[in-house]
Amino acid sequence: MEQRKITYAFFSGILECDAGYILEELDQKLSPHGFMVPLDLGAKGSCLIGGNIATCAGGVRLLRYGSMHANVLGLTVILPDEKGTIIKMGNGLRKDNTSIHSHHLFIGSEGQLGVISRCQLLLPPRPTSVNSAFLGIESFEKVTKVLRKAKTELSEILSSFELMDSETLKCLEENDGLKSVLPINPPFAVLIETSGSSKEHDSEKFSTFLESVLESGLAIDGVLAESATEASNFWRLRETAPLSVMKDGYCYKNDISLPLKHFYELTEILRERLGNKVIRVTNYGHVGDGNAHINITSKSFDKDLYKMIYPFLYEWVAEHGGSISAEHGIGRLKRPYLHLGKHPDELLLNQRLKQIFDPRGILNPYKMIDSL
Amino acid sequence: MRILVGVKRVVDYAVKVRVRADKKSVVTENVQHSMNPFDEIALEEAVKLKEAKHAKEVVAISIGPAKSQEVLRTALAKGADKAIHIEIDAKSAEQVEPLHVARTIAKIAKDEKFDAVFVGKQAIDDDANQTGQLVAGFLDWPQAMFASKIEHENGYLKVTREIDGGLDTVKVKLPAVVSADLRLNEPRYATLPNIMKAKKKPLEKKTPKDLGIDFTPQTEILEVCFLYLYMHLLPSFFFLPSG
């Protein structure tokens, strides 16, 4: 018997549901009503919305619809006290400044403060016109120029801007036999998606932008998908990248955020530093939000290689104003480096906060926040 | 050899179609459309023959409402030299049948002296699989349907066809009609430089009246209803062979 509950308010575009719904399940329920869930990620077929909120999941559409902070309007949480107190925080309204927005504390809290049992989500309308283009670009500097141009000229219809460097495309071809879209493998491939409500308007805007990008020499080549099959071929490359790198043997996965000017620097530094001790260093990801997935691969795990990468990589990122875990969370792997780039007083505040919510330290101990 | 390629604008195969309220059709408003995948394959084969210097010219033709021009532009971007649009008003377009399309293609093929007509084996909206065969009948030309390989030699086309029992290879004398099956080739992408160049290629417009062709419907759709097919299997069927 279905015990989970879900209610819709379609005129305001708000969904209220229990935390146990699978993201894709929600999206399928919304589809016939012309709405969609505000995030999209590879694990959508299995991840639960409660988990997406607790981990502040990112995904490929953050550029357009914002992070979970932008889309969660309210949460029902269960506190680890004797009574298992249930509190509703936030009330599903777009605007409510009557108090501190406490529900935001729980977004990305990784289960440290309480258990999320129900949520109120803002729903974007499902776009009826979606277009994808694959561009080949010579330098990272030009990638940043294309990004800026896309934000200005594609404006409200831009929904995704993803990067794959040539090492990533090479890996896809070698390990998965997936041929790239362009006849030559460019140094950088950018996958741009637009989503809107008018096919004519979007096509014209996108074509004008793409022509201009090509004519000005910002891109050396490009393809505009002429059908959903072609678009899904482009996206298959991007979505298979994380799996493809694993086939090299062992993969040192990294999920970092950097100011755009440093985005690609680290990859080149790592290639020089690690030389032929590695099979490859790939960089792909949400360049539109400054989030890079740098994957270093070797035939098998090598302790010496590990020591060459860490903590160097984390320290470099922290020194350059970046985050060592942009969207994947701190978990256990990166736990020893959590303090990098953070003021010790902030960490202390977080510990005191945890104590208020979880005085006995029973929620997810030894993880993100140390008990005092 | 000059090749006429028939292309049709259809609801994109990835769309989850819904039956329209009046049950006479599926919902096509605000729904993604694209070139019929088998027509893409037919076009690609014609363009490859041209690139291999077996054909001199590739002309794309589409019979449909104003929006059919979108697929013709795509055809031009993917290698067609010229395009012909036989425009039907949006209302009548719903009742166009393979018979009308075939009459039109046959007339153009004959009047403009084409050496071959390539079409996709069937359109993914009606699955009729009739147009190619009807064209051949009207023109009294030989036909080779469900092609998975085409070779051109001395005024003949050697065509390997996919049939239930396996592969069947036939030799047809030009002029001939061929319909493309899935494994014939892998269509190319329309690159941006080619999309830009395509804007300058000629797109001719005509109407059935100009050609003196009768488009009176022979059939009437009584009802369209939804069958619970295994929709998730369809995409894998159309998964083109590069993996």
Coordinates of C-alpha atoms in Angstrom, one line a residue:
Chain A
M1 CA 0.0 0.0 0.0
E2 CA 1.4 3.4 -1.0
Q3 CA 2.2 5.2 2.2
R4 CA 4.1 8.1 0.8
K5 CA 2.1 11.3 0.3
I6 CA 2.3 13.9 -2.4
T7 CA 0.3 17.0 -3.2
Y8 CA 0.5 19.4 -6.0
A9 CA -0.3 23.1 -6.3
F10 CA 0.1 23.7 -10.0
F11 CA -1.0 27.3 -10.2
S12 CA 1.9 28.3 -7.9
G13 CA 4.2 25.5 -9.3
I14 CA 4.9 24.0 -5.9
L15 CA 5.1 20.3 -4.9
E16 CA 4.9 18.9 -1.5
C17 CA 6.0 15.3 -1.0
D18 CA 7.5 12.8 1.3
A19 CA 11.3 12.4 1.2
G20 CA 11.1 8.9 -0.1
Y21 CA 10.2 9.6 -3.7
I22 CA 12.8 8.8 -6.4
L23 CA 13.7 11.9 -8.3
E24 CA 12.8 10.4 -11.7
E25 CA 9.5 9.1 -10.3
L26 CA 8.6 12.7 -9.3
D27 CA 9.6 13.9 -12.7
Q28 CA 7.4 11.4 -14.4
K29 CA 4.5 12.3 -12.3
L30 CA 5.0 16.0 -13.1
S31 CA 5.5 15.5 -16.8
P32 CA 1.8 15.2 -17.9
H33 CA 1.1 18.4 -16.0
G34 CA 3.8 20.4 -17.8
F35 CA 6.2 20.7 -14.9
M36 CA 9.5 19.1 -14.0
V37 CA 11.9 18.6 -11.1
P38 CA 14.4 21.4 -10.9
L39 CA 17.4 19.2 -11.0
D40 CA 18.8 16.5 -13.2
L41 CA 21.7 14.2 -12.5
G42 CA 22.9 10.8 -13.6
A43 CA 21.5 8.9 -10.6
K44 CA 18.0 10.2 -11.1
G45 CA 16.6 6.7 -11.5
S46 CA 17.6 5.7 -8.0
C47 CA 18.2 8.8 -5.8
L48 CA 15.6 10.0 -3.4
I49 CA 14.5 13.6 -3.2
G50 CA 15.2 13.6 0.6
G51 CA 18.8 12.6 -0.2
N52 CA 19.1 15.2 -2.9
I53 CA 18.2 17.8 -0.4
A54 CA 20.4 16.5 2.4
T55 CA 23.3 16.5 0.0
C56 CA 22.4 19.7 -1.8
A57 CA 22.7 17.9 -5.1
G58 CA 23.9 19.8 -8.1
G59 CA 23.6 18.4 -11.6
V60 CA 23.6 19.7 -15.1
R61 CA 20.8 22.2 -14.8
L62 CA 22.0 24.2 -11.8
L63 CA 23.0 27.0 -14.2
R64 CA 19.4 27.6 -15.1
Y65 CA 17.3 26.5 -12.1
G66 CA 19.6 27.2 -9.2
S67 CA 20.8 24.9 -6.4
M68 CA 18.5 23.2 -3.9
H69 CA 18.6 26.3 -1.9
A70 CA 16.7 28.1 -4.7
N71 CA 14.2 25.4 -5.0
V72 CA 13.4 24.1 -1.5
L73 CA 10.6 26.2 0.0
G74 CA 10.1 24.2 3.1
L75 CA 11.1 21.0 4.9
T76 CA 9.7 18.7 7.6
V77 CA 12.5 17.4 9.7
I78 CA 12.7 14.9 12.5
L79 CA 15.0 15.7 15.4
P80 CA 17.0 13.1 17.4
D81 CA 15.5 13.9 20.7
E82 CA 13.5 11.5 22.9
K83 CA 10.3 12.4 21.4
G84 CA 11.5 12.4 17.8
T85 CA 10.2 15.9 17.5
I86 CA 8.8 16.7 14.1
I87 CA 9.2 20.3 13.0
K88 CA 8.0 21.9 9.8
M89 CA 10.4 24.6 8.7
G90 CA 9.6 27.0 6.0
N91 CA 6.0 26.9 4.7
G92 CA 6.1 26.5 1.0
L93 CA 5.8 30.2 0.2
R94 CA 8.2 32.1 -2.1
K95 CA 8.6 34.8 0.4
D96 CA 8.6 34.7 4.1
N97 CA 10.9 36.9 6.1
T98 CA 9.2 36.4 9.5
S99 CA 12.2 34.6 10.9
I100 CA 15.6 33.0 10.1
H101 CA 15.2 30.6 7.1
S102 CA 16.1 27.6 9.2
H103 CA 15.1 25.0 6.6
H104 CA 18.2 26.1 4.6
L105 CA 20.5 24.7 7.4
F106 CA 19.3 21.3 6.4
I107 CA 20.1 21.6 2.8
G108 CA 23.4 19.9 2.3
S109 CA 23.6 19.0 6.0
E110 CA 24.4 15.4 5.2
G111 CA 22.2 14.1 7.9
Q112 CA 24.1 15.9 10.6
L113 CA 21.2 18.0 12.0
G114 CA 18.1 15.8 11.6
V115 CA 16.2 13.6 9.2
I116 CA 14.3 15.2 6.3
S117 CA 11.0 13.5 6.0
R118 CA 9.0 15.8 3.7
C119 CA 9.7 18.7 1.4
Q120 CA 8.1 21.5 -0.5
L121 CA 9.7 22.1 -3.9
L122 CA 9.5 24.9 -6.4
L123 CA 8.8 23.4 -9.8
P124 CA 9.9 24.9 -13.1
P125 CA 7.6 24.6 -16.1
R126 CA 8.7 21.8 -18.4
P127 CA 10.3 23.3 -21.5
T128 CA 8.6 22.4 -24.8
S129 CA 11.6 23.5 -26.8
V130 CA 15.0 22.0 -26.0
N131 CA 18.0 22.3 -28.2
S132 CA 21.6 21.0 -27.8
A133 CA 24.8 22.0 -29.6
F134 CA 28.3 20.6 -29.4
L135 CA 31.1 23.0 -30.0
G136 CA 34.9 22.5 -30.5
I137 CA 37.0 25.1 -28.9
E138 CA 40.8 25.7 -29.1
S139 CA 41.7 27.2 -25.8
F140 CA 40.2 27.4 -22.3
E141 CA 40.3 31.2 -22.6
K142 CA 37.9 30.9 -25.5
V143 CA 35.7 28.6 -23.5
T144 CA 35.2 31.3 -20.9
K145 CA 34.5 33.8 -23.7
V146 CA 31.8 31.5 -25.2
L147 CA 30.3 31.0 -21.7
R148 CA 30.1 34.8 -21.2
K149 CA 28.6 35.2 -24.6
A150 CA 26.1 32.4 -24.0
K151 CA 24.9 33.9 -20.7
T152 CA 24.4 37.3 -22.5
E153 CA 23.0 36.2 -25.8
L154 CA 21.1 33.0 -24.9
S155 CA 20.1 34.7 -21.7
E156 CA 16.9 33.2 -20.2
I157 CA 16.9 30.0 -22.4
L158 CA 20.4 28.8 -21.5
S159 CA 20.0 25.7 -19.4
S160 CA 23.3 23.8 -19.5
F161 CA 26.9 24.5 -20.3
E162 CA 29.2 21.5 -19.9
L163 CA 32.8 20.9 -20.7
M164 CA 34.7 17.8 -21.8
D165 CA 38.4 18.2 -22.6
S166 CA 40.2 16.2 -25.3
E167 CA 41.5 13.7 -22.8
T168 CA 37.9 12.9 -21.8
L169 CA 36.8 12.5 -25.4
K170 CA 39.8 10.3 -26.1
C171 CA 39.0 8.1 -23.0
L172 CA 35.4 7.8 -24.2
E173 CA 36.6 6.6 -27.6
E174 CA 39.2 4.2 -26.3
N175 CA 37.2 2.7 -23.4
D176 CA 33.7 2.8 -24.7
G177 CA 34.0 3.1 -28.4
L178 CA 32.0 6.3 -28.3
K179 CA 33.1 8.5 -31.2
S180 CA 33.0 12.2 -30.7
V181 CA 30.6 14.3 -32.5
L182 CA 33.2 16.4 -34.4
P183 CA 35.5 14.9 -37.0
I184 CA 38.5 16.2 -35.2
N185 CA 39.1 16.0 -31.4
P186 CA 39.3 19.6 -30.3
P187 CA 41.2 20.6 -27.1
F188 CA 37.9 21.5 -25.5
A189 CA 34.3 20.4 -26.3
V190 CA 31.4 22.3 -24.9
L191 CA 27.9 21.0 -24.7
I192 CA 25.3 23.8 -24.6
E193 CA 21.6 23.2 -24.0
T194 CA 18.8 25.7 -24.2
S195 CA 15.3 25.2 -22.8
G196 CA 12.3 27.4 -23.5
S197 CA 8.7 27.6 -24.6
S198 CA 8.9 28.7 -28.2
K199 CA 10.7 26.6 -30.8
E200 CA 10.9 29.5 -33.3
H201 CA 12.3 31.9 -30.8
D202 CA 14.8 29.5 -29.3
S203 CA 16.0 28.2 -32.7
E204 CA 16.5 31.7 -34.0
K205 CA 18.3 32.8 -30.8
F206 CA 20.5 29.7 -30.7
S207 CA 21.3 29.8 -34.4
T208 CA 22.3 33.4 -34.3
F209 CA 24.5 32.8 -31.3
L210 CA 26.2 29.7 -32.8
E211 CA 26.8 31.4 -36.1
S212 CA 28.4 34.3 -34.3
V213 CA 30.6 32.0 -32.2
L214 CA 31.8 30.3 -35.3
E215 CA 32.3 33.4 -37.4
S216 CA 34.2 35.2 -34.7
G217 CA 36.6 32.2 -34.4
L218 CA 35.7 31.5 -30.8
A219 CA 34.8 27.9 -31.8
I220 CA 36.5 26.0 -34.6
D221 CA 33.6 23.7 -35.4
G222 CA 30.2 22.8 -34.0
V223 CA 27.1 20.7 -34.5
L224 CA 23.5 21.7 -33.7
A225 CA 21.4 18.6 -32.9
E226 CA 18.6 18.2 -35.5
S227 CA 16.7 15.5 -33.5
A228 CA 16.3 14.2 -30.0
T229 CA 18.5 11.2 -31.0
E230 CA 21.3 13.5 -32.0
A231 CA 20.9 15.5 -28.7
S232 CA 21.0 12.3 -26.7
N233 CA 24.2 11.2 -28.5
F234 CA 25.8 14.4 -27.3
W235 CA 24.6 13.9 -23.8
R236 CA 25.5 10.2 -23.8
L237 CA 29.2 11.4 -24.1
R238 CA 28.9 13.7 -21.2
E239 CA 27.0 11.2 -19.0
T240 CA 29.3 8.3 -19.9
A241 CA 32.5 10.2 -19.0
P242 CA 32.4 9.4 -15.3
L243 CA 32.0 5.7 -16.0
S244 CA 34.5 5.6 -18.9
V245 CA 37.4 6.9 -16.8
M246 CA 36.9 4.0 -14.3
K247 CA 37.7 1.5 -17.1
D248 CA 41.3 2.7 -17.1
G249 CA 41.8 0.7 -13.9
Y250 CA 41.9 2.9 -10.8
C251 CA 40.4 6.4 -10.8
Y252 CA 41.2 9.2 -8.3
K253 CA 38.0 11.2 -8.6
N254 CA 37.8 14.9 -7.7
D255 CA 35.0 17.3 -7.6
I256 CA 36.2 20.8 -7.3
S257 CA 34.9 24.4 -7.7
L258 CA 37.3 27.1 -8.8
P259 CA 37.1 30.7 -9.9
L260 CA 36.8 30.4 -13.6
K261 CA 40.2 31.9 -14.4
H262 CA 41.8 28.9 -12.5
F263 CA 39.4 26.3 -13.8
Y264 CA 41.8 24.5 -16.2
E265 CA 45.1 25.5 -14.7
L266 CA 45.1 22.8 -12.1
T267 CA 44.6 20.1 -14.7
E268 CA 47.6 21.2 -16.7
I269 CA 49.7 21.4 -13.5
L270 CA 48.6 17.9 -12.5
R271 CA 49.6 16.5 -15.9
E272 CA 53.0 18.0 -15.6
R273 CA 53.4 16.9 -12.0
L274 CA 52.3 13.3 -12.5
G275 CA 53.7 12.7 -16.0
N276 CA 53.6 9.1 -17.1
K277 CA 52.8 7.8 -13.7
V278 CA 49.2 8.1 -14.7
I279 CA 47.2 6.9 -17.7
R280 CA 45.5 10.3 -18.0
V281 CA 44.2 13.4 -16.3
T282 CA 40.7 14.3 -17.5
N283 CA 38.6 17.3 -16.8
Y284 CA 34.9 17.4 -17.5
G285 CA 32.0 19.0 -15.8
H286 CA 29.8 22.0 -15.1
V287 CA 32.1 24.7 -16.3
G288 CA 29.0 26.9 -16.4
D289 CA 29.0 26.9 -12.6
G290 CA 32.8 26.7 -12.2
N291 CA 32.6 23.0 -11.1
A292 CA 35.2 20.6 -12.5
H293 CA 35.4 16.9 -12.2
I294 CA 39.1 16.1 -12.5
N295 CA 39.7 12.4 -12.8
I296 CA 43.2 11.0 -12.6
T297 CA 43.6 7.4 -13.7
S298 CA 46.2 4.7 -13.3
K299 CA 46.2 1.0 -13.9
S300 CA 45.8 0.2 -10.2
F301 CA 45.9 2.0 -6.9
D302 CA 49.4 3.3 -6.1
K303 CA 50.2 4.7 -2.7
D304 CA 53.1 6.8 -4.0
L305 CA 50.9 8.2 -6.7
Y306 CA 48.3 9.0 -4.2
K307 CA 50.8 10.9 -2.1
M308 CA 51.8 12.9 -5.1
I309 CA 48.2 14.0 -5.7
Y310 CA 47.0 14.6 -2.2
P311 CA 47.1 16.8 -0.3
F312 CA 48.7 18.8 -3.1
L313 CA 45.4 19.0 -5.1
Y314 CA 43.3 20.0 -2.1
E315 CA 45.9 22.6 -1.0
W316 CA 46.1 24.1 -4.4
V317 CA 42.4 24.4 -4.7
A318 CA 42.1 26.0 -1.3
E319 CA 44.9 28.5 -2.0
H320 CA 43.2 29.6 -5.2
G321 CA 39.9 30.2 -3.5
G322 CA 38.1 27.0 -4.5
S323 CA 36.1 24.2 -2.9
I324 CA 37.5 20.7 -2.6
S325 CA 34.0 19.3 -2.8
A326 CA 31.7 21.3 -5.1
E327 CA 28.7 19.0 -5.1
H328 CA 29.7 15.6 -4.0
G329 CA 29.9 16.3 -0.3
I330 CA 32.7 15.9 2.2
G331 CA 31.9 12.3 3.2
R332 CA 34.8 10.4 4.7
L333 CA 37.4 10.6 2.0
K334 CA 37.9 14.3 2.1
R335 CA 37.1 14.7 5.8
P336 CA 40.7 15.4 6.9
Y337 CA 40.8 18.3 4.5
L338 CA 37.5 20.0 5.4
H339 CA 39.3 22.8 7.3
L340 CA 41.2 24.0 4.2
G341 CA 40.2 27.5 3.3
K342 CA 37.9 27.8 6.3
H343 CA 38.1 30.0 9.3
P344 CA 38.5 28.0 12.5
D345 CA 35.7 30.1 14.1
E346 CA 33.3 29.0 11.4
L347 CA 34.1 25.3 12.1
L348 CA 33.5 26.0 15.8
L349 CA 30.2 27.6 15.1
N350 CA 29.2 24.6 13.1
Q351 CA 30.1 22.3 16.0
R352 CA 28.0 24.3 18.4
L353 CA 25.1 24.2 16.0
K354 CA 25.3 20.5 15.7
Q355 CA 25.3 20.2 19.4
I356 CA 22.0 22.1 19.5
F357 CA 20.3 19.9 17.0
D358 CA 22.0 16.6 18.0
P359 CA 23.2 16.9 21.6
R360 CA 24.1 13.2 21.9
G361 CA 25.9 13.2 18.6
I362 CA 24.0 10.2 17.2
L363 CA 23.4 11.5 13.7
N364 CA 26.0 10.5 11.2
P365 CA 28.9 10.7 13.7
Y366 CA 32.6 11.1 12.6
K367 CA 31.5 12.7 9.4
M368 CA 31.1 16.3 8.3
I369 CA 30.9 18.0 11.8
D370 CA 32.9 16.8 14.8
S371 CA 31.0 16.7 18.1
L372 CA 32.3 19.2 20.5
Chain B
M1 CA 23.1 9.9 -61.5
R2 CA 20.7 12.5 -60.0
I3 CA 19.0 11.3 -56.9
L4 CA 15.6 12.6 -55.5
V5 CA 15.3 11.9 -51.8
G6 CA 12.0 12.0 -50.0
V7 CA 12.1 13.3 -46.5
K8 CA 9.2 13.7 -44.0
R9 CA 8.8 15.8 -40.9
V10 CA 7.5 13.6 -38.1
V11 CA 7.1 13.7 -34.4
D12 CA 10.5 12.9 -32.9
Y13 CA 10.7 9.3 -31.9
A14 CA 11.8 10.2 -28.4
V15 CA 8.5 12.0 -27.7
K16 CA 6.0 10.2 -25.5
V17 CA 3.0 10.7 -27.8
R18 CA -0.4 11.3 -26.4
V19 CA -3.7 10.8 -28.1
R20 CA -5.5 14.0 -29.0
A21 CA -8.8 14.8 -27.3
D22 CA -10.8 14.2 -30.5
K23 CA -9.1 10.8 -30.9
K24 CA -8.4 11.5 -34.5
S25 CA -4.7 11.9 -34.1
V26 CA -1.9 12.3 -31.6
V27 CA -1.0 15.6 -30.0
T28 CA 1.5 17.4 -32.3
E29 CA 1.3 21.0 -30.8
N30 CA 4.4 22.0 -29.0
V31 CA 5.9 18.6 -29.5
Q32 CA 9.4 18.1 -30.8
H33 CA 9.5 17.2 -34.5
S34 CA 12.5 16.1 -36.7
M35 CA 13.3 14.3 -39.9
N36 CA 12.0 10.7 -40.1
P37 CA 15.1 8.6 -39.1
F38 CA 14.9 6.3 -42.1
D39 CA 14.8 9.3 -44.4
E40 CA 17.9 10.6 -42.7
I41 CA 19.5 7.3 -43.6
A42 CA 18.3 7.5 -47.2
L43 CA 19.6 11.1 -47.6
E44 CA 23.0 10.1 -46.1
E45 CA 23.3 7.3 -48.7
A46 CA 22.6 9.7 -51.5
V47 CA 25.1 12.2 -50.2
K48 CA 27.7 9.5 -49.8
L49 CA 27.2 8.4 -53.4
K50 CA 27.7 12.0 -54.5
E51 CA 30.9 12.3 -52.5
A52 CA 32.1 9.1 -54.0
K53 CA 31.4 10.6 -57.4
H54 CA 28.7 8.1 -58.3
A55 CA 26.0 10.8 -58.2
K56 CA 26.0 14.3 -59.6
E57 CA 23.2 15.9 -57.6
V58 CA 21.0 15.2 -54.6
V59 CA 17.7 16.9 -54.3
A60 CA 15.5 16.6 -51.2
I61 CA 11.7 16.7 -51.5
S62 CA 9.1 17.0 -48.8
I63 CA 5.3 17.1 -49.0
G64 CA 3.7 18.8 -46.0
P65 CA 2.7 22.0 -44.3
A66 CA 4.9 25.1 -44.0
K67 CA 7.0 23.6 -41.1
S68 CA 8.2 20.8 -43.5
Q69 CA 10.8 23.4 -44.6
E70 CA 12.6 22.8 -41.3
V71 CA 13.5 19.2 -42.4
L72 CA 14.4 20.5 -45.9
R73 CA 16.8 22.9 -44.4
T74 CA 18.3 20.1 -42.4
A75 CA 18.6 18.0 -45.5
L76 CA 20.4 20.9 -47.2
A77 CA 22.7 21.2 -44.2
K78 CA 23.4 17.4 -44.4
G79 CA 24.5 17.5 -48.1
A80 CA 21.5 17.9 -50.4
D81 CA 22.2 20.4 -53.2
K82 CA 18.6 21.6 -53.6
A83 CA 15.3 21.2 -51.9
I84 CA 11.7 21.1 -53.2
H85 CA 8.8 21.8 -50.8
I86 CA 5.3 20.7 -52.0
E87 CA 3.2 22.8 -49.6
I88 CA -0.1 21.5 -48.2
D89 CA -2.2 23.6 -45.8
A90 CA -2.0 22.5 -42.2
K91 CA -5.6 21.1 -42.0
S92 CA -5.3 18.9 -45.1
A93 CA -1.8 17.8 -44.1
E94 CA -3.3 15.5 -41.6
Q95 CA -5.0 13.5 -44.3
V96 CA -2.2 13.2 -46.7
E97 CA -1.6 9.5 -47.5
P98 CA 1.3 7.6 -49.0
L99 CA -0.7 7.5 -52.3
H100 CA -0.6 11.3 -52.6
V101 CA 3.0 11.5 -51.6
A102 CA 4.0 8.8 -54.1
R103 CA 2.0 10.5 -57.0
T104 CA 3.9 13.7 -56.2
I105 CA 7.3 12.2 -56.0
A106 CA 6.7 10.2 -59.1
K107 CA 5.7 13.2 -61.1
I108 CA 8.7 15.2 -60.0
A109 CA 11.0 12.3 -60.6
K110 CA 9.7 11.9 -64.1
D111 CA 9.4 15.6 -65.1
E112 CA 12.8 16.5 -63.8
K113 CA 14.4 13.3 -65.1
F114 CA 15.9 11.9 -61.9
D115 CA 17.8 8.6 -62.1
A116 CA 16.9 7.3 -58.7
V117 CA 14.4 7.9 -55.9
F118 CA 15.6 7.2 -52.3
V119 CA 13.1 7.2 -49.4
G120 CA 13.2 5.8 -45.9
K121 CA 11.5 2.4 -45.7
Q122 CA 8.7 3.8 -43.6
A123 CA 7.7 6.9 -41.6
I124 CA 7.8 6.4 -37.8
D125 CA 4.4 8.1 -37.4
D126 CA 2.2 6.0 -39.7
D127 CA 4.6 3.0 -40.3
A128 CA 2.9 2.7 -43.7
N129 CA 5.9 1.4 -45.7
Q130 CA 4.1 2.2 -49.0
T131 CA 5.5 5.3 -50.5
G132 CA 8.6 3.8 -52.1
Q133 CA 6.7 0.9 -53.6
L134 CA 3.9 3.1 -54.9
V135 CA 6.5 5.4 -56.6
A136 CA 8.1 2.5 -58.3
G137 CA 4.6 1.3 -59.4
F138 CA 3.6 4.8 -60.8
L139 CA 6.9 5.2 -62.7
D140 CA 7.2 1.5 -63.7
W141 CA 10.7 1.5 -62.3
P142 CA 12.4 -1.4 -60.6
Q143 CA 12.5 -1.3 -56.8
A144 CA 14.8 -2.4 -54.1
M145 CA 13.3 -2.0 -50.6
F146 CA 14.8 -2.3 -47.1
A147 CA 18.3 -1.6 -48.4
S148 CA 21.2 -2.3 -46.0
K149 CA 23.9 -1.8 -48.6
I150 CA 23.9 0.0 -52.0
E151 CA 26.6 -0.2 -54.7
H152 CA 26.5 1.6 -58.0
E153 CA 28.0 -0.1 -61.0
N154 CA 27.4 0.8 -64.7
G155 CA 23.8 1.9 -64.7
Y156 CA 22.8 -0.6 -62.1
L157 CA 22.4 -0.5 -58.4
K158 CA 23.4 -3.6 -56.5
V159 CA 21.3 -3.6 -53.3
T160 CA 21.5 -5.9 -50.3
R161 CA 18.1 -6.0 -48.7
E162 CA 17.2 -7.1 -45.2
I163 CA 14.4 -9.6 -45.2
D164 CA 13.0 -11.9 -42.7
G165 CA 15.1 -14.9 -43.8
G166 CA 18.4 -13.0 -43.9
L167 CA 19.9 -10.9 -46.7
D168 CA 18.7 -10.7 -50.3
T169 CA 20.9 -9.1 -52.9
V170 CA 19.3 -7.7 -56.1
K171 CA 20.6 -5.8 -59.1
V172 CA 18.2 -3.1 -60.3
K173 CA 18.7 -1.2 -63.5
L174 CA 18.5 2.6 -63.2
P175 CA 16.3 4.5 -63.0
A176 CA 15.1 2.7 -59.8
V177 CA 13.5 3.3 -56.4
V178 CA 15.3 2.3 -53.2
S179 CA 14.1 2.4 -49.6
A180 CA 16.6 2.7 -46.7
D181 CA 16.6 0.4 -43.7
L182 CA 18.3 1.0 -40.4
R183 CA 21.7 -0.5 -41.0
L184 CA 22.4 1.1 -44.4
N185 CA 24.6 3.8 -42.8
E186 CA 25.0 6.2 -39.9
P187 CA 23.7 9.7 -40.8
R188 CA 26.1 12.5 -40.4
Y189 CA 25.5 15.5 -38.1
A190 CA 24.7 18.9 -39.6
T191 CA 27.8 20.9 -38.8
L192 CA 27.3 24.6 -38.1
P193 CA 29.3 25.7 -41.1
N194 CA 27.1 23.5 -43.3
I195 CA 23.9 24.8 -41.6
M196 CA 25.1 28.3 -42.5
K197 CA 25.9 27.3 -46.1
A198 CA 22.5 25.6 -46.4
K199 CA 20.7 29.0 -46.0
K200 CA 22.0 29.9 -49.5
K201 CA 21.0 26.7 -51.2
P202 CA 17.8 26.8 -53.3
L203 CA 14.5 25.8 -51.8
E204 CA 11.7 25.6 -54.4
K205 CA 8.1 25.8 -53.5
K206 CA 5.1 24.2 -55.3
T207 CA 1.6 23.1 -54.5
P208 CA -0.3 19.9 -55.6
K209 CA -2.5 22.2 -57.7
D210 CA 0.7 23.4 -59.6
L211 CA 1.4 19.8 -60.4
G212 CA -2.2 18.8 -61.1
I213 CA -2.2 16.1 -58.5
D214 CA -5.3 14.9 -56.7
F215 CA -5.0 14.8 -52.9
T216 CA -8.4 13.5 -52.1
P217 CA -8.2 11.2 -49.1
Q218 CA -9.0 7.6 -49.8
T219 CA -9.2 6.7 -46.1
E220 CA -10.7 8.1 -43.0
I221 CA -9.3 7.8 -39.5
L222 CA -12.0 6.5 -37.3
E223 CA -10.1 6.4 -34.0
V224 CA -6.7 6.6 -32.5
C225 CA -6.2 4.9 -29.2
F226 CA -3.3 4.2 -27.0
L227 CA -1.7 0.8 -26.9
Y228 CA 0.5 0.1 -23.9
L229 CA 3.6 -0.8 -25.9
Y230 CA 7.0 -1.3 -24.4
M231 CA 8.0 2.3 -25.2
H232 CA 11.3 1.9 -23.5
L233 CA 12.4 -0.7 -26.1
L234 CA 11.8 1.6 -29.0
P235 CA 14.8 3.9 -28.5
S236 CA 17.1 0.8 -28.4
F237 CA 15.6 -0.3 -31.7
F238 CA 16.6 3.0 -33.2
F239 CA 20.0 3.0 -31.5
L240 CA 22.3 3.5 -34.5
P241 CA 25.2 1.0 -34.6
S242 CA 28.2 2.9 -33.4
G243 CA 27.3 1.9 -29.8

